[in-house]
């Protein structure tokens, strides 16, 4: 805060304004991602998925991706939630929650944790099919606790890097080596989640091959009397696995591949920008324009997950096809 001839001027952590044409293009792209996520959530509501945990995690993924896109749009339009006038003081919520970037970080990490829980859901359903339904409520509670707690704990460093003094929100130097801080954040944000994600899927694939459950020829036979917990069905007392096993393999490989590639690309970009920022080659702070473009890229890559989701879940894909045919039929009639 400082004074001039016109009165008191308050400082805030604001980004460089994006030119109006580019702002309109970015907002249109991000808004389309929100629409796709919301439609996928609507299609999930119309789709029968026997596992409550599976359906809950899919819903959460859509909502988290939509929320992250909305936060990015609002960041672009408000220049990192800067007040309309520098004569207006910054309140503590705007400073510590929005301008610090902690809310966007929490939502982003929650999205990653939700993806890890989806792999854990497949792990429980395939490795322990008999107890999957028995302890489903415990699994739901466990995932519901892990996602927010881990996201908040790994994002708290953003909040301690800003300070609010007399209505001005400013950056604050913390008593931690910047290299140590970057390594710690990368470990919590990327290394641990992707390690757990890969481990769970490798164990599932190994289990399927051990039981000779992965088949190369797709089967179209379905039984109306079987209760499929997730993407497999449990039969008899011999513990054998049957059902759409080709879909199991496809789900595991496609979801793991696209998620791992997406997370890797995002973290490589973030790591490169962070290293360049430490050597003063570019600015990649919370108020930098490079961070805005980085968030946009994250949103666009996250939007691709909806396409993979629709393509790899047969029941959801059938629902989308039904809606598409209904739209075509309606357009032809009118």
GROMACS .gro file of C-alpha atoms in nm:
model
  334
    1UNK     CA    1   0.000   0.000   0.000
    2UNK     CA    2   0.126   0.347  -0.083
    3UNK     CA    3  -0.020   0.695  -0.124
    4UNK     CA    4  -0.027   0.935  -0.416
    5UNK     CA    5  -0.204   1.258  -0.490
    6UNK     CA    6  -0.535   1.085  -0.557
    7UNK     CA    7  -0.532   0.876  -0.239
    8UNK     CA    8  -0.429   0.533  -0.116
    9UNK     CA    9  -0.324   0.272  -0.375
   10UNK     CA   10  -0.338  -0.098  -0.285
   11UNK     CA   11  -0.114  -0.361  -0.443
   12UNK     CA   12  -0.227  -0.703  -0.561
   13UNK     CA   13  -0.078  -1.009  -0.731
   14UNK     CA   14  -0.220  -0.959  -1.078
   15UNK     CA   15  -0.130  -1.115  -1.412
   16UNK     CA   16  -0.045  -0.932  -1.731
   17UNK     CA   17  -0.374  -0.856  -1.912
   18UNK     CA   18  -0.452  -1.083  -2.206
   19UNK     CA   19  -0.545  -0.899  -2.525
   20UNK     CA   20  -0.924  -0.910  -2.590
   21UNK     CA   21  -0.917  -1.123  -2.911
   22UNK     CA   22  -0.697  -1.389  -2.748
   23UNK     CA   23  -0.906  -1.372  -2.432
   24UNK     CA   24  -1.219  -1.444  -2.634
   25UNK     CA   25  -1.056  -1.741  -2.811
   26UNK     CA   26  -0.924  -1.893  -2.489
   27UNK     CA   27  -1.255  -1.844  -2.312
   28UNK     CA   28  -1.442  -2.013  -2.598
   29UNK     CA   29  -1.209  -2.313  -2.589
   30UNK     CA   30  -1.230  -2.348  -2.212
   31UNK     CA   31  -1.607  -2.299  -2.213
   32UNK     CA   32  -1.644  -2.582  -2.463
   33UNK     CA   33  -1.452  -2.801  -2.220
   34UNK     CA   34  -1.696  -2.712  -1.943
   35UNK     CA   35  -1.989  -2.803  -2.169
   36UNK     CA   36  -1.832  -3.139  -2.258
   37UNK     CA   37  -1.772  -3.223  -1.893
   38UNK     CA   38  -2.123  -3.124  -1.789
   39UNK     CA   39  -2.274  -3.325  -2.074
   40UNK     CA   40  -2.067  -3.629  -1.978
   41UNK     CA   41  -2.197  -3.595  -1.622
   42UNK     CA   42  -2.551  -3.581  -1.761
   43UNK     CA   43  -2.486  -3.889  -1.974
   44UNK     CA   44  -2.351  -4.070  -1.668
   45UNK     CA   45  -2.676  -3.995  -1.489
   46UNK     CA   46  -2.859  -4.174  -1.769
   47UNK     CA   47  -2.616  -4.467  -1.771
   48UNK     CA   48  -2.653  -4.771  -1.549
   49UNK     CA   49  -2.326  -4.842  -1.369
   50UNK     CA   50  -2.362  -5.106  -1.099
   51UNK     CA   51  -2.067  -4.988  -0.890
   52UNK     CA   52  -2.157  -4.682  -0.682
   53UNK     CA   53  -1.790  -4.597  -0.625
   54UNK     CA   54  -1.712  -4.611  -0.996
   55UNK     CA   55  -2.000  -4.381  -1.081
   56UNK     CA   56  -1.910  -4.142  -0.799
   57UNK     CA   57  -1.549  -4.113  -0.915
   58UNK     CA   58  -1.657  -4.051  -1.274
   59UNK     CA   59  -1.893  -3.776  -1.157
   60UNK     CA   60  -1.619  -3.618  -0.947
   61UNK     CA   61  -1.378  -3.624  -1.240
   62UNK     CA   62  -1.624  -3.434  -1.458
   63UNK     CA   63  -1.705  -3.181  -1.186
   64UNK     CA   64  -1.340  -3.121  -1.094
   65UNK     CA   65  -1.237  -3.069  -1.456
   66UNK     CA   66  -1.530  -2.830  -1.505
   67UNK     CA   67  -1.440  -2.637  -1.190
   68UNK     CA   68  -1.076  -2.608  -1.294
   69UNK     CA   69  -1.179  -2.473  -1.634
   70UNK     CA   70  -1.415  -2.220  -1.474
   71UNK     CA   71  -1.140  -2.102  -1.238
   72UNK     CA   72  -0.903  -2.059  -1.532
   73UNK     CA   73  -1.163  -1.858  -1.726
   74UNK     CA   74  -1.225  -1.631  -1.427
   75UNK     CA   75  -0.850  -1.587  -1.378
   76UNK     CA   76  -0.811  -1.472  -1.740
   77UNK     CA   77  -1.101  -1.225  -1.722
   78UNK     CA   78  -1.004  -1.076  -1.384
   79UNK     CA   79  -0.624  -1.073  -1.424
   80UNK     CA   80  -0.584  -1.311  -1.131
   81UNK     CA   81  -0.884  -1.174  -0.939
   82UNK     CA   82  -0.751  -0.820  -0.926
   83UNK     CA   83  -1.000  -0.563  -0.785
   84UNK     CA   84  -1.162  -0.332  -1.039
   85UNK     CA   85  -0.965  -0.040  -0.900
   86UNK     CA   86  -0.634  -0.023  -0.715
   87UNK     CA   87  -0.807   0.205  -0.465
   88UNK     CA   88  -1.007  -0.097  -0.343
   89UNK     CA   89  -0.830  -0.303  -0.073
   90UNK     CA   90  -0.780  -0.676  -0.125
   91UNK     CA   91  -0.965  -0.895   0.125
   92UNK     CA   92  -0.801  -1.199   0.283
   93UNK     CA   93  -1.010  -1.454   0.089
   94UNK     CA   94  -0.910  -1.303  -0.246
   95UNK     CA   95  -0.546  -1.285  -0.142
   96UNK     CA   96  -0.489  -1.622   0.025
   97UNK     CA   97  -0.739  -1.836  -0.168
   98UNK     CA   98  -0.751  -1.689  -0.520
   99UNK     CA   99  -0.448  -1.467  -0.591
  100UNK     CA  100  -0.213  -1.714  -0.424
  101UNK     CA  101  -0.328  -1.982  -0.668
  102UNK     CA  102  -0.401  -2.227  -0.388
  103UNK     CA  103  -0.759  -2.297  -0.501
  104UNK     CA  104  -0.654  -2.385  -0.856
  105UNK     CA  105  -0.377  -2.605  -0.717
  106UNK     CA  106  -0.618  -2.786  -0.483
  107UNK     CA  107  -0.862  -2.858  -0.766
  108UNK     CA  108  -0.584  -2.974  -0.996
  109UNK     CA  109  -0.432  -3.214  -0.743
  110UNK     CA  110  -0.781  -3.336  -0.650
  111UNK     CA  111  -0.830  -3.426  -1.017
  112UNK     CA  112  -0.508  -3.628  -1.015
  113UNK     CA  113  -0.602  -3.799  -0.688
  114UNK     CA  114  -0.943  -3.883  -0.830
  115UNK     CA  115  -0.774  -4.053  -1.125
  116UNK     CA  116  -0.560  -4.253  -0.884
  117UNK     CA  117  -0.874  -4.357  -0.696
  118UNK     CA  118  -1.026  -4.472  -1.026
  119UNK     CA  119  -0.729  -4.704  -1.073
  120UNK     CA  120  -0.767  -4.819  -0.712
  121UNK     CA  121  -1.134  -4.889  -0.785
  122UNK     CA  122  -1.036  -5.117  -1.074
  123UNK     CA  123  -0.771  -5.278  -0.851
  124UNK     CA  124  -1.026  -5.362  -0.580
  125UNK     CA  125  -1.285  -5.483  -0.830
  126UNK     CA  126  -1.050  -5.713  -1.021
  127UNK     CA  127  -0.806  -5.833  -0.754
  128UNK     CA  128  -1.063  -5.869  -0.475
  129UNK     CA  129  -1.400  -5.918  -0.652
  130UNK     CA  130  -1.562  -6.105  -0.362
  131UNK     CA  131  -1.498  -5.833  -0.104
  132UNK     CA  132  -1.547  -5.540  -0.344
  133UNK     CA  133  -1.920  -5.521  -0.289
  134UNK     CA  134  -1.899  -5.611   0.080
  135UNK     CA  135  -1.668  -5.321   0.167
  136UNK     CA  136  -1.784  -5.074  -0.099
  137UNK     CA  137  -1.893  -4.818   0.162
  138UNK     CA  138  -1.549  -4.829   0.324
  139UNK     CA  139  -1.387  -4.772  -0.014
  140UNK     CA  140  -1.618  -4.476  -0.081
  141UNK     CA  141  -1.535  -4.319   0.257
  142UNK     CA  142  -1.163  -4.381   0.205
  143UNK     CA  143  -1.157  -4.212  -0.137
  144UNK     CA  144  -1.377  -3.927  -0.013
  145UNK     CA  145  -1.125  -3.855   0.264
  146UNK     CA  146  -0.798  -3.907   0.077
  147UNK     CA  147  -0.877  -3.678  -0.217
  148UNK     CA  148  -0.949  -3.352  -0.025
  149UNK     CA  149  -0.696  -3.411   0.253
  150UNK     CA  150  -0.404  -3.488   0.020
  151UNK     CA  151  -0.498  -3.201  -0.214
  152UNK     CA  152  -0.510  -2.945   0.067
  153UNK     CA  153  -0.190  -3.062   0.236
  154UNK     CA  154   0.011  -3.056  -0.088
  155UNK     CA  155  -0.121  -2.711  -0.185
  156UNK     CA  156  -0.069  -2.529   0.144
  157UNK     CA  157   0.273  -2.403   0.033
  158UNK     CA  158   0.102  -2.167  -0.211
  159UNK     CA  159  -0.079  -1.995   0.074
  160UNK     CA  160   0.236  -1.930   0.279
  161UNK     CA  161   0.405  -1.761  -0.019
  162UNK     CA  162   0.173  -1.457  -0.003
  163UNK     CA  163   0.093  -1.205   0.268
  164UNK     CA  164  -0.181  -0.946   0.321
  165UNK     CA  165  -0.063  -0.614   0.464
  166UNK     CA  166  -0.307  -0.327   0.514
  167UNK     CA  167  -0.524  -0.427   0.218
  168UNK     CA  168  -0.235  -0.510  -0.017
  169UNK     CA  169  -0.171  -0.869  -0.128
  170UNK     CA  170   0.198  -0.929  -0.194
  171UNK     CA  171   0.439  -1.214  -0.250
  172UNK     CA  172   0.642  -1.331   0.048
  173UNK     CA  173   0.980  -1.501   0.055
  174UNK     CA  174   0.973  -1.819   0.262
  175UNK     CA  175   1.271  -1.953   0.454
  176UNK     CA  176   1.305  -2.257   0.228
  177UNK     CA  177   1.556  -2.312  -0.050
  178UNK     CA  178   1.375  -2.269  -0.382
  179UNK     CA  179   1.529  -2.588  -0.524
  180UNK     CA  180   1.420  -2.788  -0.222
  181UNK     CA  181   1.072  -2.639  -0.247
  182UNK     CA  182   1.045  -2.729  -0.616
  183UNK     CA  183   1.162  -3.088  -0.562
  184UNK     CA  184   0.921  -3.136  -0.272
  185UNK     CA  185   0.624  -2.997  -0.466
  186UNK     CA  186   0.708  -3.212  -0.771
  187UNK     CA  187   0.731  -3.524  -0.557
  188UNK     CA  188   0.392  -3.462  -0.397
  189UNK     CA  189   0.225  -3.338  -0.712
  190UNK     CA  190   0.349  -3.587  -0.969
  191UNK     CA  191   0.593  -3.860  -0.859
  192UNK     CA  192   0.383  -4.012  -0.580
  193UNK     CA  193   0.046  -4.010  -0.766
  194UNK     CA  194   0.188  -4.146  -1.093
  195UNK     CA  195   0.384  -4.416  -0.905
  196UNK     CA  196   0.069  -4.534  -0.725
  197UNK     CA  197  -0.129  -4.514  -1.049
  198UNK     CA  198   0.124  -4.722  -1.242
  199UNK     CA  199   0.167  -4.975  -0.961
  200UNK     CA  200  -0.206  -5.042  -0.930
  201UNK     CA  201  -0.252  -5.094  -1.302
  202UNK     CA  202   0.055  -5.317  -1.332
  203UNK     CA  203  -0.078  -5.537  -1.051
  204UNK     CA  204  -0.417  -5.562  -1.219
  205UNK     CA  205  -0.268  -5.654  -1.557
  206UNK     CA  206  -0.043  -5.912  -1.392
  207UNK     CA  207  -0.340  -6.066  -1.210
  208UNK     CA  208  -0.541  -6.094  -1.530
  209UNK     CA  209  -0.258  -6.264  -1.713
  210UNK     CA  210  -0.192  -6.502  -1.423
  211UNK     CA  211  -0.553  -6.617  -1.434
  212UNK     CA  212  -0.543  -6.627  -1.815
  213UNK     CA  213  -0.830  -6.383  -1.808
  214UNK     CA  214  -0.707  -6.150  -2.079
  215UNK     CA  215  -0.837  -6.270  -2.413
  216UNK     CA  216  -0.749  -6.140  -2.755
  217UNK     CA  217  -1.081  -6.214  -2.917
  218UNK     CA  218  -1.365  -5.989  -2.804
  219UNK     CA  219  -1.671  -6.168  -2.671
  220UNK     CA  220  -2.018  -6.026  -2.704
  221UNK     CA  221  -2.193  -6.273  -2.474
  222UNK     CA  222  -2.365  -6.114  -2.174
  223UNK     CA  223  -2.565  -6.264  -1.891
  224UNK     CA  224  -2.858  -6.077  -1.741
  225UNK     CA  225  -2.831  -6.267  -1.414
  226UNK     CA  226  -2.473  -6.166  -1.334
  227UNK     CA  227  -2.399  -5.865  -1.118
  228UNK     CA  228  -2.100  -5.679  -1.260
  229UNK     CA  229  -1.930  -5.474  -0.991
  230UNK     CA  230  -1.720  -5.275  -1.232
  231UNK     CA  231  -1.599  -5.414  -1.562
  232UNK     CA  232  -1.582  -5.781  -1.464
  233UNK     CA  233  -1.829  -6.037  -1.336
  234UNK     CA  234  -1.766  -6.294  -1.069
  235UNK     CA  235  -1.880  -6.649  -1.134
  236UNK     CA  236  -1.942  -6.956  -0.925
  237UNK     CA  237  -1.720  -7.074  -0.647
  238UNK     CA  238  -1.403  -7.132  -0.846
  239UNK     CA  239  -1.319  -6.761  -0.849
  240UNK     CA  240  -1.285  -6.749  -1.225
  241UNK     CA  241  -1.332  -6.423  -1.401
  242UNK     CA  242  -1.547  -6.373  -1.705
  243UNK     CA  243  -1.733  -6.097  -1.881
  244UNK     CA  244  -1.610  -5.822  -2.112
  245UNK     CA  245  -1.243  -5.892  -2.043
  246UNK     CA  246  -1.130  -5.729  -2.363
  247UNK     CA  247  -1.294  -5.412  -2.231
  248UNK     CA  248  -1.106  -5.460  -1.905
  249UNK     CA  249  -0.777  -5.473  -2.088
  250UNK     CA  250  -0.872  -5.177  -2.305
  251UNK     CA  251  -0.984  -4.973  -2.004
  252UNK     CA  252  -0.665  -5.036  -1.813
  253UNK     CA  253  -0.427  -4.972  -2.101
  254UNK     CA  254  -0.605  -4.669  -2.248
  255UNK     CA  255  -0.679  -4.497  -1.918
  256UNK     CA  256  -0.330  -4.561  -1.785
  257UNK     CA  257  -0.163  -4.457  -2.108
  258UNK     CA  258  -0.354  -4.133  -2.164
  259UNK     CA  259  -0.347  -4.033  -1.798
  260UNK     CA  260   0.025  -4.108  -1.762
  261UNK     CA  261   0.109  -3.928  -2.086
  262UNK     CA  262  -0.107  -3.630  -1.991
  263UNK     CA  263   0.040  -3.601  -1.642
  264UNK     CA  264   0.392  -3.645  -1.779
  265UNK     CA  265   0.351  -3.374  -2.043
  266UNK     CA  266   0.201  -3.133  -1.793
  267UNK     CA  267   0.472  -3.194  -1.534
  268UNK     CA  268   0.754  -3.176  -1.788
  269UNK     CA  269   0.622  -2.839  -1.907
  270UNK     CA  270   0.585  -2.719  -1.549
  271UNK     CA  271   0.932  -2.843  -1.455
  272UNK     CA  272   1.097  -2.680  -1.756
  273UNK     CA  273   0.922  -2.350  -1.685
  274UNK     CA  274   1.013  -2.370  -1.316
  275UNK     CA  275   1.382  -2.437  -1.393
  276UNK     CA  276   1.391  -2.154  -1.647
  277UNK     CA  277   1.226  -1.927  -1.392
  278UNK     CA  278   1.486  -2.015  -1.127
  279UNK     CA  279   1.760  -1.912  -1.373
  280UNK     CA  280   1.568  -1.592  -1.461
  281UNK     CA  281   1.515  -1.703  -1.821
  282UNK     CA  282   1.136  -1.672  -1.801
  283UNK     CA  283   0.889  -1.570  -1.534
  284UNK     CA  284   0.664  -1.851  -1.416
  285UNK     CA  285   0.533  -1.711  -1.090
  286UNK     CA  286   0.171  -1.710  -0.982
  287UNK     CA  287   0.123  -1.371  -1.152
  288UNK     CA  288   0.301  -1.454  -1.479
  289UNK     CA  289   0.139  -1.485  -1.818
  290UNK     CA  290   0.320  -1.814  -1.879
  291UNK     CA  291   0.122  -1.964  -1.589
  292UNK     CA  292  -0.202  -1.857  -1.758
  293UNK     CA  293  -0.106  -2.041  -2.079
  294UNK     CA  294   0.007  -2.338  -1.872
  295UNK     CA  295  -0.333  -2.359  -1.700
  296UNK     CA  296  -0.507  -2.337  -2.037
  297UNK     CA  297  -0.296  -2.628  -2.167
  298UNK     CA  298  -0.382  -2.830  -1.856
  299UNK     CA  299  -0.753  -2.769  -1.912
  300UNK     CA  300  -0.734  -2.870  -2.278
  301UNK     CA  301  -0.542  -3.189  -2.197
  302UNK     CA  302  -0.788  -3.271  -1.920
  303UNK     CA  303  -1.073  -3.233  -2.167
  304UNK     CA  304  -0.929  -3.519  -2.371
  305UNK     CA  305  -0.997  -3.750  -2.078
  306UNK     CA  306  -1.370  -3.719  -2.144
  307UNK     CA  307  -1.320  -3.856  -2.495
  308UNK     CA  308  -1.122  -4.150  -2.355
  309UNK     CA  309  -1.389  -4.201  -2.091
  310UNK     CA  310  -1.667  -4.221  -2.348
  311UNK     CA  311  -1.466  -4.444  -2.581
  312UNK     CA  312  -1.357  -4.694  -2.315
  313UNK     CA  313  -1.681  -4.735  -2.119
  314UNK     CA  314  -1.926  -4.925  -2.344
  315UNK     CA  315  -2.238  -4.837  -2.144
  316UNK     CA  316  -2.155  -4.465  -2.147
  317UNK     CA  317  -2.069  -4.480  -2.515
  318UNK     CA  318  -2.407  -4.638  -2.590
  319UNK     CA  319  -2.583  -4.361  -2.396
  320UNK     CA  320  -2.396  -4.094  -2.595
  321UNK     CA  321  -2.488  -4.267  -2.922
  322UNK     CA  322  -2.854  -4.275  -2.818
  323UNK     CA  323  -2.845  -3.901  -2.743
  324UNK     CA  324  -2.672  -3.836  -3.075
  325UNK     CA  325  -2.936  -4.028  -3.268
  326UNK     CA  326  -3.211  -3.844  -3.082
  327UNK     CA  327  -3.055  -3.509  -3.178
  328UNK     CA  328  -3.027  -3.613  -3.543
  329UNK     CA  329  -3.386  -3.733  -3.545
  330UNK     CA  330  -3.507  -3.409  -3.385
  331UNK     CA  331  -3.315  -3.195  -3.636
  332UNK     CA  332  -3.457  -3.389  -3.931
  333UNK     CA  333  -3.812  -3.343  -3.807
  334UNK     CA  334  -3.762  -2.969  -3.772
   0.00000   0.00000   0.00000
